[in-house]
Short mmCIF file of C-alpha atoms (C1' of nucleotides) in Angstrom, two decimals:
data_model
loop_
_atom_site.label_atom_id
_atom_site.label_comp_id
_atom_site.label_asym_id
_atom_site.label_seq_id
_atom_site.Cartn_x
_atom_site.Cartn_y
_atom_site.Cartn_z
CA MET A 288 0.00 0.00 0.00
CA GLY A 289 1.82 3.07 -1.23
CA HIS A 290 1.39 6.74 -0.92
CA HIS A 291 0.40 8.60 -4.05
CA CYS A 292 2.77 11.39 -3.22
CA CYS A 293 5.84 9.28 -2.73
CA SER A 294 5.25 5.82 -4.11
CA LYS A 295 8.84 5.30 -5.19
CA GLN A 296 10.70 6.19 -2.04
CA LYS A 297 10.51 3.98 0.97
CA VAL A 298 8.96 6.07 3.61
CA LYS A 299 9.21 5.90 7.33
CA ARG A 300 5.98 5.78 9.25
CA GLY A 301 4.84 5.98 12.81
CA LEU A 302 5.94 8.39 15.48
CA TRP A 303 8.31 11.17 14.62
CA SER A 304 11.71 11.28 16.25
CA PRO A 305 13.12 14.53 17.67
CA GLU A 306 15.70 14.49 14.88
CA GLU A 307 13.03 14.34 12.22
CA ASP A 308 11.12 17.13 13.91
CA GLU A 309 14.22 19.23 13.97
CA LYS A 310 14.87 18.67 10.28
CA LEU A 311 11.33 19.56 9.37
CA VAL A 312 11.21 22.67 11.53
CA LYS A 313 14.55 23.81 10.24
CA TYR A 314 13.52 23.37 6.65
CA ILE A 315 10.12 25.01 6.92
CA THR A 316 11.26 27.95 9.00
CA THR A 317 13.97 28.78 6.47
CA HIS A 318 12.25 27.86 3.20
CA GLY A 319 8.57 27.61 3.94
CA HIS A 320 6.82 24.39 3.09
CA GLY A 321 6.01 25.15 -0.56
CA CYS A 322 4.80 22.01 -2.24
CA TRP A 323 4.42 19.44 0.49
CA SER A 324 5.29 16.52 -1.71
CA SER A 325 8.75 17.97 -2.24
CA VAL A 326 9.35 18.79 1.41
CA PRO A 327 10.63 15.39 2.58
CA LYS A 328 13.27 15.18 -0.12
CA ARG A 329 14.46 18.73 0.41
CA ALA A 330 14.38 18.45 4.16
CA GLY A 331 16.23 15.13 4.09
CA LEU A 332 13.38 13.14 5.53
CA GLN A 333 12.24 9.67 4.63
CA ARG A 334 8.62 10.56 5.06
CA CYS A 335 5.84 11.25 2.66
CA GLY A 336 4.73 14.82 2.08
CA LYS A 337 1.41 14.18 3.64
CA SER A 338 3.02 12.99 6.84
CA CYS A 339 5.23 16.10 6.92
CA ARG A 340 2.29 18.35 6.42
CA LEU A 341 0.38 16.66 9.21
CA ARG A 342 3.30 16.78 11.57
CA TRP A 343 3.83 20.46 10.94
CA ILE A 344 0.18 21.46 11.15
CA ASN A 345 -0.71 19.39 14.16
CA TYR A 346 2.44 19.53 16.18
CA LEU A 347 5.35 21.68 15.06
CA ARG A 348 3.80 24.99 14.08
CA PRO A 349 5.03 27.63 16.49
CA GLU A 350 1.63 29.23 16.95
CA LEU A 351 0.13 26.06 18.38
CA LYS A 352 -1.21 26.17 21.85
CA ARG A 353 -0.35 23.13 23.88
CA GLY A 354 -1.93 21.83 27.02
CA SER A 355 -5.43 21.06 28.09
CA PHE A 356 -8.49 22.86 26.88
CA SER A 357 -9.93 25.64 28.98
CA GLU A 358 -13.55 25.72 30.04
CA GLN A 359 -14.23 28.47 27.54
CA GLU A 360 -12.69 26.42 24.78
CA GLU A 361 -14.75 23.42 25.77
CA ARG A 362 -17.88 25.49 25.81
CA MET A 363 -17.07 26.93 22.43
CA ILE A 364 -16.57 23.48 20.95
CA ILE A 365 -19.90 22.28 22.28
CA ASP A 366 -21.73 25.36 21.12
CA VAL A 367 -20.32 25.33 17.64
CA HIS A 368 -20.67 21.58 17.32
CA ARG A 369 -24.29 21.88 18.18
CA ILE A 370 -24.77 24.06 15.14
CA ILE A 371 -22.42 22.60 12.55
CA GLY A 372 -21.77 19.05 13.70
CA ASN A 373 -18.51 17.17 13.18
CA ARG A 374 -16.81 19.82 11.12
CA TRP A 375 -13.67 19.82 13.15
CA ALA A 376 -11.67 22.14 10.96
CA GLN A 377 -14.44 24.74 11.15
CA ILE A 378 -14.73 24.33 14.88
CA ALA A 379 -10.98 24.64 15.32
CA LYS A 380 -11.05 28.01 13.56
CA HIS A 381 -12.86 29.36 16.58
CA LEU A 382 -10.04 28.22 18.84
CA PRO A 383 -6.76 29.96 18.11
CA GLY A 384 -3.80 27.64 18.42
CA ARG A 385 -5.87 24.49 18.30
CA THR A 386 -5.99 22.02 15.44
CA ASP A 387 -8.87 20.12 14.01
CA ASN A 388 -7.24 16.89 15.10
CA GLU A 389 -6.88 18.15 18.63
CA VAL A 390 -10.48 19.29 18.78
CA LYS A 391 -11.65 16.00 17.34
CA ASN A 392 -9.63 14.01 19.84
CA PHE A 393 -10.85 16.15 22.68
CA TRP A 394 -14.40 15.67 21.55
CA ASN A 395 -14.10 11.92 21.21
CA SER A 396 -12.20 11.34 24.40
CA CYS A 397 -13.83 13.84 26.69
CA ILE A 398 -16.76 15.98 25.62
CA LYS A 399 -18.71 13.12 24.12
CA LYS A 400 -18.67 11.28 27.39
CA LYS A 401 -19.64 14.34 29.34
CA LEU A 402 -22.65 14.94 27.14
CA ILE A 403 -23.74 11.35 27.43
CA ALA A 404 -23.34 11.53 31.19
CA GLN A 405 -25.55 14.61 31.09
CA GLY A 406 -28.20 12.69 29.21
CA LEU A 407 -27.54 14.32 25.87
CA ASP A 408 -26.98 12.69 22.54
CA PRO A 409 -23.56 13.93 21.43
CA LYS A 410 -24.57 13.77 17.79
CA THR A 411 -27.72 15.82 17.95
CA HIS A 412 -27.38 17.40 21.38
CA ASN A 413 -30.92 16.25 21.93
CA LEU A 414 -31.97 14.71 25.17
CA LEU A 415 -31.47 11.00 25.12
CA SER A 416 -34.65 9.05 25.52
CA PRO A 417 -35.04 7.25 28.86
CA HIS A 418 -33.97 3.89 27.46
CA GLN A 419 -30.87 5.49 25.98
CA SER A 420 -29.75 7.14 29.15
CA THR A 421 -29.39 5.45 32.49
CA SER A 422 -31.01 6.75 35.63
CA LYS A 423 -27.56 7.71 36.77
CA ASN A 424 -27.14 9.79 33.68
CA ASN A 425 -30.45 11.47 34.16
CA HIS A 426 -29.44 12.37 37.62
CA ALA A 427 -26.27 13.94 36.31
CA ARG A 428 -28.34 16.25 34.18
CA ASN A 429 -29.34 18.17 37.26
CA ASP A 430 -25.96 19.83 37.17
CA LEU A 431 -26.64 21.05 33.73
CA HIS A 432 -27.68 24.62 33.57
CA ILE A 433 -25.87 25.88 30.52
CA TYR A 434 -27.30 23.46 28.01
CA GLN A 435 -30.81 24.15 26.97
CA GLU A 436 -33.08 21.46 25.78
CA PRO A 437 -32.16 21.22 22.16
CA THR A 438 -34.32 22.80 19.60
CA SER A 439 -36.39 21.52 16.79
CA ILE A 440 -34.28 23.40 14.32
CA PHE A 441 -31.18 21.48 15.27
CA SER A 442 -32.99 18.24 14.82
CA VAL A 443 -34.06 19.37 11.43
CA ASN A 444 -30.53 20.37 10.62
CA SER A 445 -29.03 17.03 11.45
CA GLN A 446 -31.75 15.17 9.64
CA MET A 447 -31.16 17.18 6.54
CA LYS A 448 -27.49 16.43 6.66
CA ASP A 449 -28.00 12.74 7.15
CA GLU A 450 -30.71 12.04 4.71
CA PRO A 451 -30.28 11.81 0.99
CA MET A 452 -31.57 14.91 -0.69
CA ASN A 453 -34.00 13.07 -2.89
CA THR A 454 -36.17 12.24 0.06
CA SER A 455 -38.64 14.79 1.15
CA PRO A 456 -36.72 16.90 3.61
CA PRO A 457 -38.21 18.00 6.86
CA PHE A 458 -38.90 21.65 7.09
CA ILE A 459 -40.33 24.23 9.33
CA THR A 460 -42.60 27.04 8.42
CA LEU A 461 -42.34 29.94 10.72
CA PRO A 462 -45.49 31.81 11.59
CA PRO A 463 -45.59 35.54 11.00
CA PRO A 464 -43.41 37.41 13.44
CA ILE A 465 -45.19 39.22 16.17
CA ALA A 466 -44.17 42.76 16.97
CA ASN A 467 -41.25 42.83 19.32
CA THR A 468 -42.24 43.66 22.79
CA THR A 469 -39.04 43.39 24.74
CA SER A 470 -35.37 43.28 24.06
CA THR A 471 -32.37 41.40 25.31
CA GLN A 472 -28.83 42.46 25.93
CA ILE A 473 -26.30 40.03 24.63
CA HIS A 474 -22.55 40.05 24.87
CA THR A 475 -20.42 39.66 21.82
CA PRO A 476 -16.72 39.17 21.56
CA PHE A 477 -16.27 42.00 19.14
CA HIS A 478 -17.97 45.03 20.56
CA GLU A 479 -20.01 46.35 23.38
CA PRO A 480 -23.12 44.57 24.51
CA MET A 481 -25.89 44.92 22.00
CA THR A 482 -29.60 45.01 22.31
CA ILE A 483 -31.72 42.81 20.17
CA PRO A 484 -35.41 42.29 20.15
CA ASN A 485 -36.46 39.21 22.02
CA SER A 486 -37.47 36.32 19.96
CA HIS A 487 -40.40 35.05 21.95
CA ASP A 488 -42.04 33.66 18.89
CA TYR A 489 -39.05 31.56 18.01
CA PRO A 490 -37.30 30.87 21.26
CA ASN A 491 -35.19 28.13 19.77
CA LEU A 492 -34.14 29.79 16.62
CA ALA A 493 -30.50 29.69 15.74
CA TRP A 494 -28.63 31.04 12.83
CA THR A 495 -25.27 31.65 11.32
CA VAL A 496 -24.62 34.73 9.30
CA LYS A 497 -21.73 34.60 6.92
CA ASP A 498 -19.90 36.93 4.73
CA GLN A 499 -16.30 37.06 3.66
CA ASN A 500 -15.12 38.63 6.84
CA LEU A 501 -17.53 37.52 9.43
CA GLN A 502 -19.06 34.42 10.72
CA VAL A 503 -21.34 34.75 13.63
CA SER A 504 -23.65 32.20 15.05
CA PHE A 505 -26.39 33.12 17.38
CA ASP A 506 -28.59 30.77 19.24
CA PHE A 507 -31.57 32.34 20.89
CA ALA A 508 -31.94 29.42 23.20
CA SER A 509 -28.54 29.43 24.78
CA ARG A 510 -27.68 33.07 24.07
CA PHE A 511 -24.20 32.85 22.79
CA SER A 512 -22.37 34.38 19.96
CA ILE A 513 -19.07 33.58 18.36
CA GLU A 514 -16.70 35.31 16.08
CA SER A 515 -14.26 33.79 13.68
CA ALA A 516 -12.78 36.88 12.10
CA PRO A 517 -12.69 40.63 12.60
CA ILE A 518 -15.66 42.48 11.28
CA THR A 519 -14.78 44.66 8.37
CA SER A 520 -18.11 44.79 6.70
CA PRO A 521 -21.53 44.84 8.18
CA PRO A 522 -23.78 41.88 8.44
CA ILE A 523 -26.99 42.62 6.71
CA ILE A 524 -29.95 40.41 7.06
CA PRO A 525 -32.51 41.26 4.50
CA SER A 526 -36.03 40.56 5.48
CA GLY A 527 -35.16 38.38 8.35
CA LEU A 528 -33.43 35.54 6.67
CA GLY A 529 -31.44 33.37 8.95
CA PHE A 530 -28.74 30.90 8.15
CA LEU A 531 -27.86 27.62 9.62
CA ASP A 532 -24.61 26.68 8.10
CA GLU A 533 -23.92 27.58 4.51
CA ASN A 534 -26.33 25.06 3.15
CA LEU A 535 -29.26 25.77 5.34
CA MET A 536 -31.30 28.89 5.55
CA TRP A 537 -34.39 29.53 7.52
CA GLY A 538 -36.69 32.44 7.81
CA SER A 539 -35.93 34.26 10.98
CA CYS A 540 -38.12 36.29 13.20
CA GLY A 541 -37.25 39.35 11.22
CA VAL A 542 -34.80 40.95 13.55
CA GLU A 543 -31.34 42.12 12.79
CA PRO A 544 -29.36 40.72 15.64
CA PHE A 545 -26.23 42.73 15.28
CA GLU A 546 -25.16 46.24 15.83
CA LEU A 547 -21.92 47.30 14.32
CA PRO A 548 -18.79 48.47 16.01
CA ARG A 549 -18.95 52.20 16.48
CA GLN A 550 -16.15 52.95 14.05
CA GLU A 551 -18.03 51.11 11.38
CA GLU A 552 -21.34 52.71 12.04
CA MET A 553 -21.38 55.32 9.35
CA LEU A 554 -19.99 53.06 6.73
CA GLN A 555 -22.41 50.40 7.71
CA GLN A 556 -25.42 52.66 7.39
CA GLN A 557 -24.37 53.58 3.89
CA ARG A 558 -23.82 49.99 2.92
CA GLU A 559 -27.00 48.86 4.50
CA LYS A 560 -29.04 51.54 2.83
CA LYS A 561 -27.48 50.79 -0.50
CA ALA A 562 -27.89 47.08 -0.12
CA GLN A 563 -31.45 47.46 1.06
CA GLU A 564 -32.31 49.67 -1.89
CA ALA A 565 -30.71 47.25 -4.28
CA TYR A 566 -32.43 44.40 -2.64
CA GLU A 567 -35.82 46.07 -2.69
CA ALA A 568 -35.41 47.17 -6.27
CA GLU A 569 -34.40 43.72 -7.37
CA PHE A 570 -37.13 42.15 -5.37
CA ASP A 571 -39.78 44.46 -6.82
CA GLU A 572 -38.54 43.67 -10.28
CA THR A 573 -38.30 39.99 -9.97
CA ASN A 574 -40.36 38.56 -7.19
CA LYS A 575 -43.42 37.87 -9.24
CA MET A 576 -41.39 36.23 -11.94
CA LYS A 577 -39.00 34.40 -9.72
CA GLY A 578 -41.63 33.53 -7.19
CA GLY A 579 -43.83 31.94 -9.76
CA GLY A 580 -46.30 34.79 -9.54
CA GLN A 581 -47.14 34.03 -5.97
CA GLU A 582 -47.63 36.80 -3.53
CA MET A 583 -44.90 36.54 -0.94
CA GLN A 584 -46.30 36.80 2.49
CA THR A 585 -44.80 36.57 5.86
CA GLY A 586 -44.22 33.00 6.75
CA SER A 587 -44.68 31.76 3.22
CA LEU A 588 -42.93 28.55 2.40
CA PHE A 589 -41.08 28.44 -0.87
CA ASN A 590 -39.27 25.69 -2.55
CA SER A 591 -37.24 25.17 -5.65
CA SER A 592 -40.32 24.55 -7.72
CA ASN A 593 -41.91 27.88 -6.99
CA PHE A 594 -38.93 30.03 -6.27
CA ASP A 595 -35.63 30.60 -7.94
CA LEU A 596 -32.86 29.73 -5.55
CA ASP A 597 -30.34 31.55 -7.71
CA PHE A 598 -32.33 34.64 -7.01
CA VAL A 599 -31.87 34.11 -3.31
CA GLU A 600 -28.16 33.59 -3.75
CA SER A 601 -27.72 36.64 -5.90
CA THR A 602 -29.77 38.74 -3.55
CA MET A 603 -27.70 37.66 -0.63
CA SER A 604 -24.52 38.22 -2.53
CA SER A 605 -25.62 41.74 -3.45
CA CYS A 606 -25.74 42.34 0.27
CA GLY A 607 -22.19 41.11 0.61
CA MET A 608 -23.12 37.82 2.14
CA TYR A 609 -22.10 34.38 1.17
CA CYS A 610 -24.85 31.91 0.73
CA ASN A 611 -25.15 28.58 -0.94
CA VAL A 612 -28.67 27.41 -1.20
CA SER A 613 -28.20 25.02 -4.05
CA SER A 614 -28.73 21.95 -1.92
CA MET A 615 -31.78 23.29 -0.25
CA ASP A 616 -35.09 21.95 -1.28
CA GLN A 617 -37.23 24.42 0.52
CA PHE A 618 -37.11 27.17 3.00
CA ALA A 619 -39.32 29.63 4.73
CA TRP A 620 -39.19 33.29 4.06
CA ASP A 621 -40.43 36.10 6.23
CA PHE A 622 -41.34 39.51 4.95
"C1'" DA B 70 5.11 -7.66 40.08
"C1'" DA B 71 2.33 -9.16 36.36
"C1'" DC B 72 -1.43 -9.05 33.68
"C1'" DC B 73 -5.33 -6.98 31.55
"C1'" DA B 74 -8.55 -3.32 30.15
"C1'" DT B 75 -9.27 1.16 29.00
"C1'" DC B 76 -7.91 5.70 27.69
"C1'" DC B 77 -5.76 9.01 24.89
"C1'" DC B 78 -3.77 11.04 21.04
"C1'" DA B 79 -0.46 11.13 17.16
"C1'" DA B 80 -0.58 9.43 12.90
"C1'" DC B 81 -2.60 7.10 9.10
"C1'" DC B 82 -6.13 6.28 5.50
"C1'" DG B 83 -9.38 7.21 2.01
"C1'" DC B 84 -11.96 10.44 -0.14
"C1'" DA B 85 -13.23 14.80 -2.23
"C1'" DA B 86 -12.18 19.34 -3.54
"C1'" DA B 87 -8.90 22.36 -5.41
"C1'" DT B 88 -5.21 23.27 -8.27
"C1'" DC B 89 -1.96 22.41 -11.82
"C1'" DC B 90 -0.51 21.31 -16.38
"C1'" DG C 615 -11.64 20.19 -20.91
"C1'" DG C 616 -9.71 16.63 -18.49
"C1'" DG C 617 -6.35 13.84 -16.30
"C1'" DA C 618 -2.78 14.12 -12.73
"C1'" DT C 619 -1.32 15.92 -8.63
"C1'" DT C 620 -1.81 18.33 -4.34
"C1'" DT C 621 -4.29 19.77 -0.42
"C1'" DG C 622 -7.59 19.46 3.21
"C1'" DC C 623 -10.74 16.98 5.83
"C1'" DG C 624 -13.05 13.55 8.86
"C1'" DG C 625 -12.99 8.80 10.37
"C1'" DT C 626 -10.20 5.36 12.20
"C1'" DT C 627 -6.34 2.96 14.21
"C1'" DG C 628 -2.15 1.54 16.81
"C1'" DG C 629 0.40 1.66 20.56
"C1'" DG C 630 2.12 3.93 24.69
"C1'" DA C 631 0.32 5.47 29.16
"C1'" DT C 632 -2.47 4.73 32.91
"C1'" DG C 633 -5.34 2.44 36.18
"C1'" DG C 634 -7.41 -1.61 38.26
"C1'" DT C 635 -7.12 -6.24 40.01
#
DNA sequence: AACCATCCCAACCGCAAATCC
DNA sequence: GGGATTTGCGGTTGGGATGGT
């Protein structure tokens, strides 16, 4: 069984020796890695390029943080995993100095067990049914105050990921939003506490908003937010669309959950106004055509047969947001 | 002390996406 | 455009470390 990248050479496998580490570090710090498949030869190592890459990324990079995970890190992993599942590389991006492998190992060896002990299914974060969890486990759940009972939307999310797309996917249709009556202060890692309208109508709604510079997830149930990159452009959420991962989009309760950093405020207002105008203009022009002539009403459910998903994508992209709805079969839309 | 079971994590594997030519 | 190569990812494994008997 050979390696594609180095089938001719005989390659060493298994644990790396300190000498090999030294060679690799020395080579990469002076020359950079370049093409990984050429690294072993140039660095004088009898390894395959893939192995070198892995060793560097997971162990030798100077920016790596070693040692055990902090409580905040653990919490972050659980929170993000709840939304995006086993996407370790994505999760690791929220934890500076940690690798996907490290996060995955930590999950498998530690967090998974904790969740099970707390009566939660580590895959779905749903409560385990009584026959799945022991009485001892149920008892342990009493300690659990940070994990809310998981939401329907997460169940839907995981089902959609697991099921082939040619089956009829589960979906939710959100009722029309009710006027906001109260508001909630939430803390974000990137600016001062913000006020958002409460989401009483959709207490379990979660979403991820993405653009090139920002990825924020917000879960109304557990009230957390995360940041993966500095904000340099404003998040704009036209007409209350919410995202769950890049492939899933759900109508939201029609609130814009983010304020911008003060220094961005002016710029943001301009962008938002412009984007909103563009969006409205485009919508006015095309909604009848694209929407199959149907009147779009709050809470309407659309699918690929009566609505042009490209239109959604282009609309979102005109607002500077990344969105891939091609795998979606249907979604709800609030106006 | 010896044996065994379990845990943990570095490393491997196969696959898919991205990139190159 | 398409085959070859490279890169990146998630699942899995092997073996050393640790704990229990």
